[in-house]
Coordinates of C-alpha atoms in Angstrom, one line a residue:
M256 CA -60.0 118.7 47.4
S257 CA -62.6 119.7 49.9
Q258 CA -61.4 121.2 53.2
R259 CA -62.5 119.6 56.4
P260 CA -64.9 121.6 58.4
T261 CA -63.4 123.4 61.3
V262 CA -64.8 122.4 64.7
K263 CA -65.4 125.2 67.1
R264 CA -64.4 124.5 70.7
D265 CA -66.9 125.8 73.1
F266 CA -65.1 127.1 76.3
S267 CA -68.1 129.0 77.6
F268 CA -69.7 128.4 81.0
G269 CA -72.7 126.9 79.3
N270 CA -70.6 123.8 78.2
P271 CA -71.2 121.0 80.8
T272 CA -67.6 119.8 80.5
V273 CA -66.2 123.2 81.2
R274 CA -68.5 123.6 84.2
A275 CA -67.5 120.2 85.6
W276 CA -63.8 121.0 85.3
L277 CA -64.3 124.5 86.8
Y278 CA -66.2 123.1 89.8
Q279 CA -63.5 120.5 90.5
I280 CA -60.8 123.2 90.3
I281 CA -62.7 125.4 92.7
A282 CA -63.2 122.4 95.1
I283 CA -59.5 121.6 95.1
V284 CA -58.5 125.2 95.7
A285 CA -60.9 125.4 98.6
V286 CA -59.6 122.2 100.2
L287 CA -56.0 123.4 99.8
A288 CA -56.9 126.8 101.3
V289 CA -58.6 125.1 104.4
V290 CA -55.6 122.8 104.9
G291 CA -53.2 125.7 104.5
Y292 CA -55.1 127.7 107.0
L293 CA -55.2 124.9 109.6
V294 CA -51.5 124.2 109.2
H295 CA -50.6 127.9 109.5
N296 CA -52.8 128.3 112.5
T297 CA -51.3 125.1 114.2
V298 CA -47.7 126.3 113.6
I299 CA -48.5 129.7 115.2
N300 CA -50.2 128.2 118.2
L301 CA -47.3 125.8 118.8
A302 CA -44.8 128.6 118.5
N303 CA -46.8 130.8 121.0
R304 CA -46.9 127.9 123.5
G305 CA -43.2 127.1 123.1
I306 CA -43.9 123.6 121.8
T307 CA -41.3 122.3 119.3
S308 CA -42.8 120.2 116.6
G309 CA -41.1 117.1 115.1
F310 CA -40.4 113.5 116.1
G311 CA -37.2 114.0 118.1
F312 CA -39.1 113.2 121.3
L313 CA -39.1 109.5 120.3
E314 CA -35.4 109.3 121.3
R315 CA -36.1 110.6 124.8
N316 CA -36.3 108.2 127.8
A317 CA -39.8 107.3 128.8
G318 CA -39.2 106.8 132.6
F319 CA -42.3 104.7 133.3
G320 CA -43.1 101.0 133.5
I321 CA -45.5 98.9 131.5
V322 CA -47.4 96.0 133.0
Q323 CA -47.3 93.9 129.9
H324 CA -44.8 93.9 127.1
L325 CA -44.1 91.2 124.5
I326 CA -40.7 92.6 123.7
D327 CA -38.0 93.6 126.2
Y328 CA -38.7 96.9 127.9
T329 CA -37.3 98.8 130.9
E330 CA -38.2 102.2 132.3
G331 CA -35.0 103.7 130.8
D332 CA -36.0 102.9 127.2
T333 CA -37.1 105.5 124.8
Y334 CA -40.6 106.6 123.7
A335 CA -39.9 104.8 120.4
R336 CA -39.7 101.6 122.4
V337 CA -42.9 102.4 124.1
F338 CA -44.5 102.8 120.7
M339 CA -43.3 99.3 119.8
V340 CA -44.7 97.9 123.0
G341 CA -48.1 99.5 122.4
L342 CA -48.1 98.3 118.8
T343 CA -47.3 94.7 119.7
N344 CA -50.0 94.7 122.5
T345 CA -52.6 96.1 120.0
L346 CA -51.7 93.4 117.5
L347 CA -51.8 90.7 120.2
V348 CA -55.3 91.5 121.4
S349 CA -56.5 92.1 117.8
A350 CA -55.2 88.7 116.6
L351 CA -56.6 86.9 119.7
C352 CA -60.1 88.4 119.1
I353 CA -60.1 87.7 115.4
V354 CA -59.3 84.0 116.0
F355 CA -61.7 83.5 118.9
A356 CA -64.5 85.5 117.4
S357 CA -64.2 83.6 114.1
I358 CA -64.4 80.2 115.8
L359 CA -67.2 81.2 118.1
G360 CA -69.2 83.1 115.4
F361 CA -68.9 80.1 113.0
A362 CA -70.2 77.7 115.6
V363 CA -73.1 79.9 116.6
G364 CA -73.9 80.7 113.0
L365 CA -74.2 77.0 112.2
A366 CA -76.2 76.4 115.4
R367 CA -78.6 79.1 114.2
L368 CA -79.4 76.9 111.2
S369 CA -79.6 73.7 113.2
E370 CA -82.7 71.5 113.0
N371 CA -82.5 71.1 116.8
W372 CA -85.1 73.6 118.2
L373 CA -83.3 74.2 121.5
L374 CA -79.9 74.8 119.9
R375 CA -81.4 77.1 117.4
K376 CA -83.2 79.2 120.0
L377 CA -80.2 79.4 122.3
S378 CA -78.0 80.6 119.4
T379 CA -80.7 83.2 118.6
I380 CA -80.7 84.4 122.2
Y381 CA -76.9 84.6 122.2
I382 CA -76.9 86.7 119.1
E383 CA -79.7 89.1 120.0
T384 CA -78.3 89.6 123.5
F385 CA -74.6 90.3 122.9
R386 CA -74.8 92.3 119.7
N387 CA -77.2 94.7 121.3
I388 CA -75.1 95.5 124.4
P389 CA -72.4 98.1 123.8
P390 CA -68.9 96.6 123.8
L391 CA -67.6 99.0 126.4
L392 CA -70.2 97.7 128.9
Q393 CA -69.3 94.2 128.1
I394 CA -65.6 95.0 128.8
F395 CA -66.6 96.5 132.1
F396 CA -68.7 93.4 133.0
W397 CA -65.9 90.9 132.3
Y398 CA -63.3 93.0 134.0
F399 CA -65.0 94.3 137.2
A400 CA -67.7 91.7 137.7
V401 CA -65.9 88.5 136.8
L402 CA -62.1 88.7 136.6
R403 CA -61.5 91.1 139.5
N404 CA -63.5 88.9 141.8
L405 CA -61.3 85.8 141.3
P406 CA -59.2 84.6 144.3
G407 CA -55.8 86.1 145.0
P408 CA -52.5 84.4 144.0
R409 CA -52.2 82.3 147.2
Q410 CA -55.7 80.8 146.6
A411 CA -55.3 80.8 142.8
L412 CA -57.1 78.1 140.8
N413 CA -54.4 75.4 140.0
A414 CA -54.2 73.2 136.9
F415 CA -51.6 70.5 137.6
D416 CA -49.1 73.0 139.0
L417 CA -48.6 74.3 135.4
A418 CA -51.3 77.0 134.9
F419 CA -52.7 79.3 137.6
V420 CA -55.7 81.7 137.5
S421 CA -56.1 84.5 139.9
N422 CA -57.2 88.1 140.0
R423 CA -53.6 88.9 138.8
G424 CA -54.2 87.1 135.6
L425 CA -53.7 83.7 133.9
Y426 CA -50.2 82.3 134.3
I427 CA -49.1 79.5 131.9
P428 CA -45.7 77.9 130.9
W429 CA -43.8 79.7 128.2
P430 CA -41.2 78.3 125.8
E431 CA -37.7 79.8 126.0
Y432 CA -34.9 79.7 123.4
A433 CA -32.7 76.6 123.4
P434 CA -29.8 75.4 121.1
G435 CA -32.2 73.2 119.2
T436 CA -34.6 75.9 118.3
W437 CA -33.3 76.8 114.8
P438 CA -32.8 73.1 113.7
F439 CA -36.4 72.4 115.0
L440 CA -37.8 75.3 112.9
I441 CA -35.8 74.3 109.8
A442 CA -37.0 70.7 110.1
L443 CA -40.6 71.9 110.5
A444 CA -40.3 74.1 107.5
L445 CA -38.9 71.3 105.4
A446 CA -41.6 68.9 106.6
I447 CA -44.3 71.4 105.6
L448 CA -42.8 72.0 102.2
G449 CA -42.5 68.2 101.7
S450 CA -46.2 67.7 102.8
V451 CA -47.4 70.4 100.4
A452 CA -45.4 68.9 97.5
L453 CA -46.8 65.5 98.3
F454 CA -50.4 66.9 98.4
R455 CA -49.9 68.5 95.0
F456 CA -48.5 65.3 93.5
N457 CA -51.4 63.2 94.8
R458 CA -53.8 65.8 93.6
K459 CA -52.4 65.6 90.1
H460 CA -52.4 61.8 90.2
Q461 CA -56.1 61.9 91.2
L462 CA -57.0 64.2 88.3
K463 CA -55.1 62.0 85.9
T464 CA -56.1 58.5 87.0
G465 CA -59.2 59.1 89.3
Q466 CA -57.5 57.2 92.1
L467 CA -57.5 58.9 95.5
R468 CA -54.4 58.7 97.6
R469 CA -54.5 59.9 101.3
T470 CA -51.9 62.5 102.0
W471 CA -52.2 63.0 105.7
P472 CA -50.6 59.7 106.9
A473 CA -47.4 60.3 104.9
A474 CA -47.3 64.0 105.8
A475 CA -47.8 63.3 109.5
G476 CA -45.0 60.7 109.4
L477 CA -42.7 63.1 107.5
I478 CA -43.2 65.8 110.1
V479 CA -42.7 63.5 113.1
L480 CA -39.6 61.9 111.5
L481 CA -37.8 65.2 110.7
L482 CA -38.6 66.7 114.1
L483 CA -37.4 63.6 115.9
I484 CA -34.1 63.7 113.9
A485 CA -33.7 67.4 114.8
H486 CA -34.3 66.7 118.4
T487 CA -31.9 63.8 118.5
L488 CA -29.1 65.6 116.8
F489 CA -29.4 69.1 118.2
G490 CA -31.3 68.7 121.5
A491 CA -34.6 70.1 122.7
A492 CA -36.1 72.9 120.8
T493 CA -37.2 74.9 123.8
H494 CA -37.0 75.1 127.6
W495 CA -40.3 75.7 129.4
D496 CA -40.4 78.4 131.9
V497 CA -43.1 77.3 134.4
P498 CA -44.7 79.9 136.7
E499 CA -44.2 79.6 140.4
L500 CA -45.6 81.3 143.5
R501 CA -42.9 83.5 145.0
G502 CA -44.0 85.8 147.8
F503 CA -47.3 87.5 146.9
N504 CA -47.4 86.8 143.2
F505 CA -46.3 84.3 140.5
R506 CA -43.0 84.6 138.7
G507 CA -42.0 83.1 135.4
G508 CA -44.0 81.8 132.5
F509 CA -46.4 84.0 130.5
V510 CA -49.1 86.1 132.1
M511 CA -52.4 87.0 130.5
I512 CA -53.3 90.0 132.7
P513 CA -57.0 90.6 133.6
E514 CA -57.2 93.6 131.3
L515 CA -56.1 91.5 128.3
A516 CA -58.4 88.7 129.3
A517 CA -61.4 91.0 129.7
L518 CA -60.8 92.8 126.5
T519 CA -60.3 89.5 124.5
V520 CA -63.4 87.8 125.9
A521 CA -65.7 90.9 125.5
L522 CA -64.7 91.8 122.0
S523 CA -64.7 88.1 120.9
V524 CA -68.2 87.5 122.2
Y525 CA -69.5 90.9 120.9
T526 CA -68.0 90.4 117.4
S527 CA -68.9 86.7 117.2
S528 CA -72.6 87.6 117.4
F529 CA -72.2 89.7 114.2
I530 CA -70.0 87.0 112.5
A531 CA -72.7 84.4 113.3
E532 CA -75.2 86.4 111.3
V533 CA -72.7 86.7 108.5
I534 CA -72.2 83.0 108.5
R535 CA -75.9 82.3 108.6
S536 CA -76.8 84.6 105.7
G537 CA -73.9 83.3 103.7
I538 CA -75.0 79.7 104.0
Q539 CA -78.6 80.6 103.3
S540 CA -77.5 82.4 100.1
V541 CA -76.5 79.1 98.5
P542 CA -79.4 77.7 96.4
H543 CA -81.3 74.9 98.2
G544 CA -80.9 72.7 95.1
Q545 CA -77.2 72.3 96.0
N546 CA -78.2 70.7 99.2
E547 CA -80.7 68.4 97.6
A548 CA -78.2 67.4 94.9
A549 CA -75.7 66.4 97.5
R550 CA -78.3 64.4 99.4
S551 CA -79.3 62.6 96.2
L552 CA -75.7 61.5 95.8
G553 CA -75.8 60.0 99.3
L554 CA -73.5 62.5 100.9
P555 CA -74.0 62.9 104.7
N556 CA -74.9 66.3 106.1
P557 CA -71.5 67.1 107.6
V558 CA -69.8 66.3 104.2
T559 CA -72.4 68.3 102.3
M560 CA -71.9 71.3 104.6
R561 CA -68.1 71.1 104.4
Q562 CA -67.5 70.2 100.8
V563 CA -70.6 71.7 99.0
I564 CA -72.3 74.5 100.9
I565 CA -69.5 76.3 102.8
P566 CA -67.1 76.7 99.8
Q567 CA -69.9 78.4 97.9
A568 CA -71.0 80.5 100.9
M569 CA -67.5 81.8 101.5
R570 CA -67.8 84.0 98.4
V571 CA -70.7 85.8 100.2
I572 CA -69.2 85.6 103.7
I573 CA -65.8 87.2 103.1
P574 CA -66.7 90.8 102.3
P575 CA -68.9 91.4 105.5
L576 CA -66.4 89.3 107.5
T577 CA -63.7 91.7 106.5
S578 CA -65.7 94.5 108.0
Q579 CA -66.0 92.7 111.3
Y580 CA -62.3 92.1 111.5
L581 CA -61.7 95.8 110.9
N582 CA -64.2 96.5 113.7
I583 CA -62.2 94.3 116.1
V584 CA -59.0 96.3 115.4
K585 CA -60.8 99.6 115.9
N586 CA -62.7 98.5 119.0
S587 CA -59.5 97.3 120.6
S588 CA -58.8 101.0 121.3
L589 CA -61.5 100.7 124.1
A590 CA -58.7 99.0 126.1
A591 CA -57.8 102.4 127.5
A592 CA -61.0 102.3 129.6
I593 CA -59.6 99.4 131.7
G594 CA -55.9 100.3 131.5
Y595 CA -54.7 97.7 129.0
P596 CA -51.4 99.1 127.6
D597 CA -52.3 99.3 123.9
M598 CA -51.5 102.0 121.3
V599 CA -54.1 104.4 122.5
S600 CA -53.5 104.0 126.2
L601 CA -49.7 104.1 126.0
F602 CA -48.8 106.3 123.0
A603 CA -51.8 108.5 122.6
G604 CA -52.3 108.7 126.3
T605 CA -49.2 108.5 128.6
V606 CA -46.6 109.6 126.0
L607 CA -48.8 112.5 124.9
N608 CA -49.3 113.7 128.4
Q609 CA -45.6 113.5 129.2
T610 CA -44.3 115.1 126.0
G611 CA -47.1 117.4 124.9
Q612 CA -46.5 116.3 121.3
A613 CA -50.2 116.0 120.6
I614 CA -50.1 116.3 116.9
E615 CA -47.3 113.8 116.4
T616 CA -48.6 111.2 118.8
I617 CA -52.2 111.3 117.5
A618 CA -51.0 111.3 113.9
I619 CA -48.7 108.2 114.5
T620 CA -51.6 106.4 116.3
M621 CA -54.1 107.2 113.5
A622 CA -51.5 106.0 110.9
V623 CA -51.0 102.7 112.7
Y624 CA -54.7 101.9 112.8
L625 CA -55.0 102.9 109.1
I626 CA -52.1 100.7 108.1
I627 CA -53.4 97.7 110.1
S628 CA -56.9 98.1 108.6
L629 CA -55.5 98.4 105.0
L630 CA -53.4 95.3 105.5
I631 CA -56.3 93.3 106.7
S632 CA -58.4 94.5 103.8
L633 CA -55.7 93.6 101.4
L634 CA -55.3 90.1 102.7
M635 CA -59.0 89.4 102.8
N636 CA -59.5 90.8 99.3
L637 CA -56.7 88.6 98.0
Y638 CA -58.4 85.6 99.5
N639 CA -61.7 86.7 98.2
R640 CA -60.3 87.1 94.7
K641 CA -58.8 83.6 94.9
I642 CA -62.1 81.9 95.7
A643 CA -64.2 84.1 93.4
L644 CA -65.9 82.5 90.5
V645 CA -64.0 82.9 87.2
E646 CA -66.2 83.5 84.2
R647 CA -65.2 81.6 81.0

């Protein structure tokens, strides 16, 4: 029997594989050395200044008030509570801006493609104007030039004695907990589940027989019926807290402070100009033959856009739209410029100055923005994967 020839392994520096592994090992060692030096240097500097590292400061009392908080907060609460207040305020302004910027950007993007000359030119002016002005300047404009010049509480703009607008903010009625809240929510959840089940049943019936059954009348009736039953048996779901002028300011209800309003309007308008271009490019990426085929079938333009063009354009729109949503979250940190109590202003600002725990507060703030961005990317990628074309 012939012996198999022995294969010599080349471990010399001339082997490309060996060189590649060697370079990677050197790079990893260099990075670890730099990180170790920075950590060692930081520990020595903290020890020389008498600063104790760690997260124990979160249990200490804050001792300062916050103008807006979605959760209960008093000056005697801890820095951990301040962190939660800043987080909820950041999530609030980010969510508001994402919703408003999406709606406004979608409308302007469609107007950019309109056959009406005036509407098309106005949308173009809107996009080219607001996307070329820095967002910080837009925030200053809405805050100092517009909202701060509104009348005082005693001369506030009144809407049926329910909502009031002044230089102190927008005051609107706010629902409060009532005995019928949980039954109302349970009835609403059951109605939604029943509506979804009915929609799927009608969809299967249509695919099987070709007969179209309308789902929305039965679904609307089911929702109204279950909610009426819950209201009759368990009482009202909420009590409304209506704002009232007491002294020099309004009390009660929910207030949208000028800082929140200016930040929401500025970031929504700024980001909507980019979203409008994303919508326009996504729609134009759909082959024109799709539009001609829909017209040959006699479909009106609104139905063609809603049922044919936009579903195909969404596959192109979602990736850049995700980037704009991430920009909204990151640009919300500009709130510190006008004193809105978000994560940066409260935690990386006031808490850092009071405690001196710079590394911990900055690290927590950076981690929060990273987690929020990753969650948005995850949700948008899941949706993008759902609507993506599946090759057979």
